[in-house]
CSV table of C-alpha atoms in Angstrom, one decimal:
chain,number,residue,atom,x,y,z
E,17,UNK,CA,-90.6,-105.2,48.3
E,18,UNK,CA,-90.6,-108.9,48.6
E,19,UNK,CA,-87.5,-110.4,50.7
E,20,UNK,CA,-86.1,-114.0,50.3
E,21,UNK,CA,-85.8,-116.2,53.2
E,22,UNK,CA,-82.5,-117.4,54.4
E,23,UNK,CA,-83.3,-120.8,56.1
E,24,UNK,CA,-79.3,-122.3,57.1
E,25,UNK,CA,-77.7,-120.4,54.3
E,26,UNK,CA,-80.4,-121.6,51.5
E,27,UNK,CA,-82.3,-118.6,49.7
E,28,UNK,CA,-86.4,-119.4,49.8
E,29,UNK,CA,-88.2,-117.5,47.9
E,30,UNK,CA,-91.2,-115.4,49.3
E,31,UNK,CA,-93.8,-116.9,47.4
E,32,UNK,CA,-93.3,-120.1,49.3
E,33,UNK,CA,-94.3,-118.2,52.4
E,34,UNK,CA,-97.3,-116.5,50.5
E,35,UNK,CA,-98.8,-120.3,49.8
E,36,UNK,CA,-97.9,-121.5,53.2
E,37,UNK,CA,-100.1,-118.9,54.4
E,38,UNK,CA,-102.6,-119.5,52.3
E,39,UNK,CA,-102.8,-123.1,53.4
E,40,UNK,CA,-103.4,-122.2,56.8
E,41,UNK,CA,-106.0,-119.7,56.0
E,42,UNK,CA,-107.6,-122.4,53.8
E,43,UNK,CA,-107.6,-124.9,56.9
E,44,UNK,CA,-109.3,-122.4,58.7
E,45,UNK,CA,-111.7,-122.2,55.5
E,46,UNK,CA,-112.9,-125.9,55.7
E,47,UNK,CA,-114.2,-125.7,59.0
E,48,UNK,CA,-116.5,-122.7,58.1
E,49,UNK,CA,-117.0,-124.9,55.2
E,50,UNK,CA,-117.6,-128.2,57.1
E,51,UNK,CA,-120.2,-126.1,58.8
E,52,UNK,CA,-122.3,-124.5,56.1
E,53,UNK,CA,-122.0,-128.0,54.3
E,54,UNK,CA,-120.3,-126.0,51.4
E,55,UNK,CA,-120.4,-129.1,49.3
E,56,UNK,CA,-124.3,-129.2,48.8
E,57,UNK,CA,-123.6,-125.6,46.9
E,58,UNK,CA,-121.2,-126.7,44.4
E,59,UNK,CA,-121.1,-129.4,42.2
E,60,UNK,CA,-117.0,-130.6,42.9
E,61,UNK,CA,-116.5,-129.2,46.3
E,62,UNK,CA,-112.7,-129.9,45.7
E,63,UNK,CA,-111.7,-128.3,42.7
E,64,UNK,CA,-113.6,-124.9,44.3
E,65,UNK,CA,-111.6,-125.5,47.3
E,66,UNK,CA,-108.5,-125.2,45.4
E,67,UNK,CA,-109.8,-122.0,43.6
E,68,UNK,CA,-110.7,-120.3,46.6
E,69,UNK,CA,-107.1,-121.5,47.9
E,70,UNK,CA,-105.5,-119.9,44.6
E,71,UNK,CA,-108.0,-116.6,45.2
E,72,UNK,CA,-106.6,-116.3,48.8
E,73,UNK,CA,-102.8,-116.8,47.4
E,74,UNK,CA,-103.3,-114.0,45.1
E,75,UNK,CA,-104.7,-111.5,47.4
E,76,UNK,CA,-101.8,-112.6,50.0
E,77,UNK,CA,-99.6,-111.3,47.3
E,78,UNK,CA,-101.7,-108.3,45.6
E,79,UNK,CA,-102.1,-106.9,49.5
E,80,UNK,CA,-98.7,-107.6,51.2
């Protein structure tokens, strides 16, 4: 089900992809967050950054 990578002959596991991904999708998150001024919701805008970013990383790999 889940395929390594060959980048010049070095094995990369998929899991590397899945957070990849789920940076980008979170990059695209801050704007809509930057817009909605997400941080007047939560009292440490960072740390629920990074749990939304670990929620998007495990959907990536629950759904693909």
């Amino acid at each position: 089900m889940y395929e390594d990578i060959h980048i010049g002959g070095v094995l990369i596991s998929s899991f590397v992809a899945y957070a990849l991904i789920a940076f980008g999708i979170l990059v695209c998150l801050r704007w809509f967050f930057a817009r909605i001024r997400f941080s007047r919701y939560v009292a440490n805008a960072p740390l629920a950054e990074a749990g939304i970013y670990v929620c998007v990383l495990a959907l990536l790999i629950a759904f693909i």
